[in-house]
Coordinates of C-alpha atoms in Angstrom, one line a residue:
M1 CA -24.9 33.8 17.4
H2 CA -26.9 31.8 14.9
F3 CA -26.7 27.8 15.8
D4 CA -26.7 25.6 12.7
F5 CA -28.7 22.4 13.8
T6 CA -27.8 21.2 10.3
M7 CA -23.6 21.7 10.5
A8 CA -24.4 20.1 14.1
A9 CA -26.2 16.9 12.6
G10 CA -23.6 16.7 9.9
A11 CA -20.7 16.6 12.5
L12 CA -22.3 14.0 14.6
L13 CA -22.4 11.7 11.6
V14 CA -19.2 12.4 10.3
S15 CA -17.7 11.9 14.2
V16 CA -19.4 8.6 14.5
I17 CA -17.2 7.4 11.3
V18 CA -14.1 9.3 13.0
G19 CA -15.1 6.9 16.2
L20 CA -15.7 4.0 14.0
T21 CA -12.5 3.8 12.3
G22 CA -10.3 5.9 13.7
M23 CA -10.0 8.4 10.4
G24 CA -8.9 12.0 11.3
G25 CA -11.7 13.8 12.0
G26 CA -10.5 16.9 9.2
A27 CA -10.0 14.7 6.1
L28 CA -13.9 14.3 6.6
M29 CA -15.4 17.7 8.6
T30 CA -13.4 20.1 6.4
P31 CA -14.8 18.7 3.5
M32 CA -18.3 18.5 4.2
L33 CA -18.5 22.1 5.6
T34 CA -16.7 23.4 2.2
V35 CA -19.3 20.8 0.0
L36 CA -22.3 20.6 1.6
F37 CA -22.5 23.9 3.6
G38 CA -20.9 26.1 1.2
V39 CA -18.6 27.3 4.0
P40 CA -15.3 28.8 2.5
P41 CA -12.1 26.5 2.1
L42 CA -10.3 28.8 5.1
T43 CA -12.8 29.7 7.2
A44 CA -13.6 25.8 7.2
V45 CA -9.8 25.0 8.2
S46 CA -9.9 27.1 10.6
S47 CA -13.0 26.6 12.3
D48 CA -12.1 22.7 12.0
L49 CA -8.7 23.3 14.3
V50 CA -10.4 25.0 16.7
A51 CA -12.8 22.5 17.3
A52 CA -10.0 19.9 17.2
A53 CA -7.8 21.5 19.8
I54 CA -10.7 21.2 22.1
M55 CA -11.4 17.5 21.6
K56 CA -8.0 16.0 20.6
P57 CA -6.6 16.2 24.5
V58 CA -9.1 13.2 25.5
G59 CA -8.1 10.4 23.5
S60 CA -4.8 11.0 23.7
L61 CA -5.1 11.1 27.8
V62 CA -6.7 7.9 27.9
H63 CA -3.9 6.4 25.5
L64 CA -1.0 8.0 27.9
R65 CA -2.8 6.5 30.9
H66 CA -2.8 3.2 29.5
G67 CA 1.2 3.2 28.4
T68 CA 0.5 3.0 24.6
V69 CA 2.5 6.2 23.9
N70 CA 6.0 6.4 22.4
L71 CA 7.2 9.4 24.0
R72 CA 10.5 9.8 22.2
L73 CA 8.5 9.1 18.8
V74 CA 6.0 11.9 20.2
G75 CA 9.1 14.2 20.6
W76 CA 10.8 13.9 17.4
L77 CA 7.3 14.4 15.6
C78 CA 6.5 17.7 17.3
A79 CA 9.6 19.3 16.8
G80 CA 8.7 19.1 12.9
S81 CA 5.4 19.3 13.5
V82 CA 4.8 22.2 15.8
P83 CA 6.6 24.9 14.1
S84 CA 5.7 23.6 10.7
A85 CA 2.0 23.7 11.4
F86 CA 2.1 27.3 12.2
C87 CA 4.0 28.4 9.4
G88 CA 1.3 26.6 7.0
V89 CA -1.3 29.1 8.3
L90 CA 1.5 32.1 7.4
I91 CA 1.8 30.6 4.5
A92 CA -1.9 30.1 3.9
R93 CA -2.8 34.0 4.7
A94 CA 0.2 35.2 2.7
L95 CA -1.5 34.2 -0.4
G96 CA -4.3 36.5 0.2
D97 CA -7.5 37.4 1.3
G98 CA -9.6 37.3 -1.8
S99 CA -11.3 34.3 -3.9
G100 CA -7.6 33.4 -5.1
V101 CA -6.3 32.1 -1.8
Q102 CA -9.8 30.1 -1.1
D103 CA -9.0 28.5 -4.7
V104 CA -5.5 27.6 -3.5
I105 CA -6.6 26.6 -0.1
G106 CA -9.3 24.3 -1.8
K107 CA -6.6 22.7 -4.4
A108 CA -4.0 22.0 -1.4
M109 CA -7.4 20.5 0.7
G110 CA -7.9 18.3 -2.8
V111 CA -4.3 17.0 -2.6
A112 CA -4.0 16.2 1.1
L113 CA -7.5 14.6 0.4
L114 CA -5.9 12.4 -2.4
M115 CA -3.3 11.4 -0.1
A116 CA -5.2 10.2 2.9
A117 CA -7.2 8.1 0.2
A118 CA -4.1 6.4 -0.4
G119 CA -3.2 5.9 2.7
L120 CA -6.2 4.2 3.4
A121 CA -5.6 1.7 0.8
I122 CA -2.3 1.1 2.1
R123 CA -3.3 0.4 5.3
G124 CA -6.0 -2.0 3.7
Y125 CA -3.0 -3.6 1.7
L126 CA -0.6 -4.1 4.9
A127 CA -3.3 -5.9 6.7
M128 CA -4.6 -8.1 4.0
K129 CA -0.8 -9.0 3.6
D130 CA -0.7 -9.6 7.8
R131 CA -3.7 -12.3 7.4
A132 CA -2.1 -14.1 4.7
A133 CA 1.1 -14.6 6.3
R134 CA -1.2 -15.8 9.7
R135 CA 0.4 -12.9 11.9
P136 CA -1.9 -10.9 13.7
G137 CA -2.8 -7.3 12.1
R138 CA -1.0 -4.7 13.0
R139 CA -4.6 -2.3 13.4
T140 CA -5.5 -5.2 16.3
A141 CA -3.6 -6.1 19.6
A142 CA -3.2 -9.8 19.8
P143 CA -6.3 -11.4 21.4
G144 CA -6.4 -11.0 25.3
S145 CA -3.4 -9.1 25.1
P146 CA -3.8 -5.8 27.3
A147 CA -3.7 -2.4 26.1
S148 CA -1.1 -1.1 29.0
L149 CA 1.7 -3.6 27.6
P150 CA 4.9 -1.8 27.1
P151 CA 5.4 -0.5 23.6
P152 CA 7.8 -2.6 21.5
V153 CA 11.6 -1.3 21.6
I154 CA 12.5 0.3 18.4
A155 CA 15.2 2.6 17.2
V156 CA 13.8 5.9 16.5
R157 CA 15.1 7.6 13.3
P158 CA 15.1 11.5 13.9
V159 CA 15.8 12.4 10.3
P160 CA 12.7 10.7 8.8
T161 CA 10.8 11.1 12.0
V162 CA 11.2 14.8 11.8
I163 CA 10.5 15.3 8.2
V164 CA 7.1 13.5 8.5
G165 CA 6.3 15.7 11.4
I166 CA 7.3 18.7 8.8
V167 CA 5.3 17.5 6.1
G168 CA 2.3 16.6 8.2
G169 CA 2.4 20.1 10.2
L170 CA 2.5 22.3 6.8
S171 CA -0.9 20.1 5.8
V172 CA -2.5 20.7 9.3
G173 CA -2.0 24.1 9.0
M174 CA -2.9 24.6 5.5
T175 CA -5.6 22.0 5.3
S176 CA -6.7 20.7 8.8
V177 CA -5.8 17.4 7.1
G178 CA -3.1 15.2 7.8
S179 CA -2.8 14.7 12.0
G180 CA -4.7 11.6 12.0
S181 CA -4.9 10.1 8.3
L182 CA -1.1 11.2 6.8
I183 CA 0.7 11.0 9.6
I184 CA -0.1 7.5 11.1
V185 CA 0.1 5.9 7.7
T186 CA 3.8 7.2 7.4
L187 CA 4.5 6.0 11.0
L188 CA 3.4 2.5 10.1
A189 CA 5.9 2.5 7.2
L190 CA 8.6 4.0 9.1
Y191 CA 8.1 1.9 12.1
P192 CA 6.4 -1.6 11.5
M193 CA 6.9 -3.1 14.7
L194 CA 4.8 -0.9 16.7
K195 CA 1.1 -2.6 17.2
A196 CA -1.9 -0.7 16.4
N197 CA -2.8 0.8 19.7
H198 CA 0.5 2.0 20.4
L199 CA 0.8 3.7 16.8
V200 CA -2.7 5.2 17.2
G201 CA -1.6 6.3 21.0
T202 CA 1.8 8.1 19.5
D203 CA -0.1 9.5 16.7
L204 CA -2.9 11.1 19.0
L205 CA -0.5 12.5 21.3
Q206 CA 1.7 14.0 19.3
A207 CA -1.4 15.5 17.2
V208 CA -2.2 17.9 20.6
P209 CA 0.0 20.1 20.3
L210 CA 0.2 20.1 16.5
V211 CA -3.3 20.9 16.1
W212 CA -2.9 23.2 18.9
A213 CA -0.3 25.9 16.9
A214 CA -2.3 25.3 14.0
A215 CA -5.4 26.2 15.8
L216 CA -3.3 29.2 17.6
G217 CA -2.5 30.6 14.4
H218 CA -5.6 30.2 12.7
I219 CA -7.4 32.1 15.3
L220 CA -4.9 34.8 15.0
F221 CA -4.3 34.8 11.4
G222 CA -6.9 32.6 9.5
D223 CA -10.8 33.0 8.7
F224 CA -11.9 31.3 12.6
H225 CA -15.8 31.5 12.9
L226 CA -17.0 31.1 16.6
A227 CA -20.3 30.0 15.3
V228 CA -19.0 27.0 12.9
T229 CA -16.8 25.8 15.6
V230 CA -19.2 25.3 18.1
A231 CA -22.0 23.9 15.8
L232 CA -18.9 21.1 15.0
L233 CA -18.3 20.5 18.6
A234 CA -22.0 20.1 19.5
G235 CA -22.2 17.1 16.9
S236 CA -18.8 15.7 17.4
I237 CA -18.6 15.0 21.1
P238 CA -21.7 12.7 20.9
G239 CA -20.8 11.5 17.6
V240 CA -17.0 10.3 18.8
I241 CA -18.4 8.5 21.8
I242 CA -21.3 6.4 19.9
G243 CA -18.8 5.3 17.1
S244 CA -16.3 4.3 19.6
L245 CA -19.4 2.4 21.6
I246 CA -20.3 0.4 18.1
S247 CA -16.7 -0.1 16.8
A248 CA -16.3 -3.4 17.8
R249 CA -19.4 -4.6 15.8
A250 CA -18.7 -2.8 12.8
P251 CA -17.2 -4.3 9.5
G252 CA -14.5 -1.8 9.8
G253 CA -12.7 -3.1 6.2
L254 CA -15.9 -1.9 4.4
I255 CA -16.1 1.2 6.4
R256 CA -12.4 2.0 5.3
R257 CA -12.9 1.4 1.7
V258 CA -16.1 3.6 1.5
L259 CA -14.2 6.0 3.1
A260 CA -11.4 5.9 0.6
F261 CA -14.1 6.4 -1.8
V262 CA -15.5 9.1 0.0
L263 CA -12.2 11.1 0.3
L264 CA -11.6 10.7 -3.4
A265 CA -14.7 12.1 -4.4
S266 CA -14.5 14.9 -2.1
A267 CA -11.0 15.5 -3.8
L268 CA -12.2 15.4 -7.0
K269 CA -15.0 18.3 -6.0
M270 CA -12.2 20.0 -4.5
F271 CA -10.5 20.5 -7.8
G272 CA -13.6 22.1 -9.8
L273 CA -14.4 18.8 -11.7
G274 CA -18.0 19.1 -13.1
N275 CA -20.4 15.8 -12.1
A276 CA -20.0 14.0 -15.3
A277 CA -16.4 13.7 -15.1
M278 CA -16.1 13.1 -11.5
L279 CA -18.7 10.4 -12.1
W280 CA -16.9 8.9 -15.1
I281 CA -13.5 9.4 -12.8
L282 CA -15.2 7.5 -9.8
L283 CA -16.8 4.8 -11.8
A284 CA -13.1 4.0 -13.5
V285 CA -11.8 3.7 -10.2
L286 CA -14.4 1.5 -8.6
V287 CA -14.1 -0.8 -11.2
G288 CA -10.0 -0.8 -11.6
A289 CA -9.8 -1.0 -7.7
A290 CA -11.8 -4.0 -7.4
A291 CA -9.9 -5.8 -10.1
L292 CA -6.8 -4.8 -8.6
W293 CA -8.0 -6.3 -5.0
T294 CA -9.1 -9.2 -6.3
L295 CA -5.8 -10.1 -8.3
L296 CA -3.4 -9.2 -5.0
R297 CA -5.9 -11.1 -2.8
A298 CA -5.3 -14.1 -5.0
A299 CA -1.6 -13.3 -5.2
H300 CA -1.4 -13.7 -1.7
G301 CA -3.4 -16.6 -1.2
L302 CA -6.7 -15.4 -0.2
R303 CA -10.3 -15.5 -1.4
P304 CA -10.5 -13.4 -4.3
I305 CA -13.8 -11.8 -2.5
G306 CA -13.2 -11.3 1.3
I307 CA -15.1 -8.1 1.9
F308 CA -16.5 -9.6 5.1
D309 CA -13.1 -11.5 6.5
R310 CA -13.4 -12.5 9.8
Q311 CA -10.7 -9.9 10.6
R312 CA -12.5 -7.3 8.8
G313 CA -9.7 -6.1 6.6

């Protein structure tokens, strides 16, 4: 089996970013495989999901031990996500084996990446509103609050929660994107009273059976390559540890903005846009987003330019 050291180095870099921001690895790892290393989309999805199935339980067990998991939410999410993740694999395989299926998977990945970028933008906007109202941000615990505080009492809404699980499961099964970057944003909208550590812990635990179901489907019916998975694991394990260790010192708000831009660029590449068209679109988005963000900050009583705000939003 050939070991790709360059791919392992790329996985290390991506995983450092994941550890810094909590961003779902699939939203970055799979585009890296397809865009930089030329791995076919279905192979990239299959191999990345198998790697994620090995790594996911670690973080979730830490949150479970600290009591930052809402088990009722996990149960309702898994009721929708686990079967739909397996079905997502079957849908991808039913499309065929040739270049046509790779093109469809690439387009689906592009849509998922656009949704992930939009999710990051929404999280940033909600954090900015929190600062404007002078209340603790949703993404961080209150100063001095231990992570082991009991989760807030919330009324679980079964139907919308199961629907979130179904949509997220299909996205993960077909594209490997969604378990961290899409579901967590939707949970934030459905249950705004959940603190960040409970939100992340709940999302991480529900992602374990979700990713296992998708990984099993891809091992049986997808295009799983062991060499790609081994390279991803070799880089991802130390990368996540390094990113987690330095996360407290990183300008998280700035990193999330850059990530959203990278996700948008990756999505445009998945849609097959030429370099010139992609450059003009990215430039227009950059200028428009900066202007809109400045107006929104001013409308909420904050300084127009605040990339390095104290709470790093």
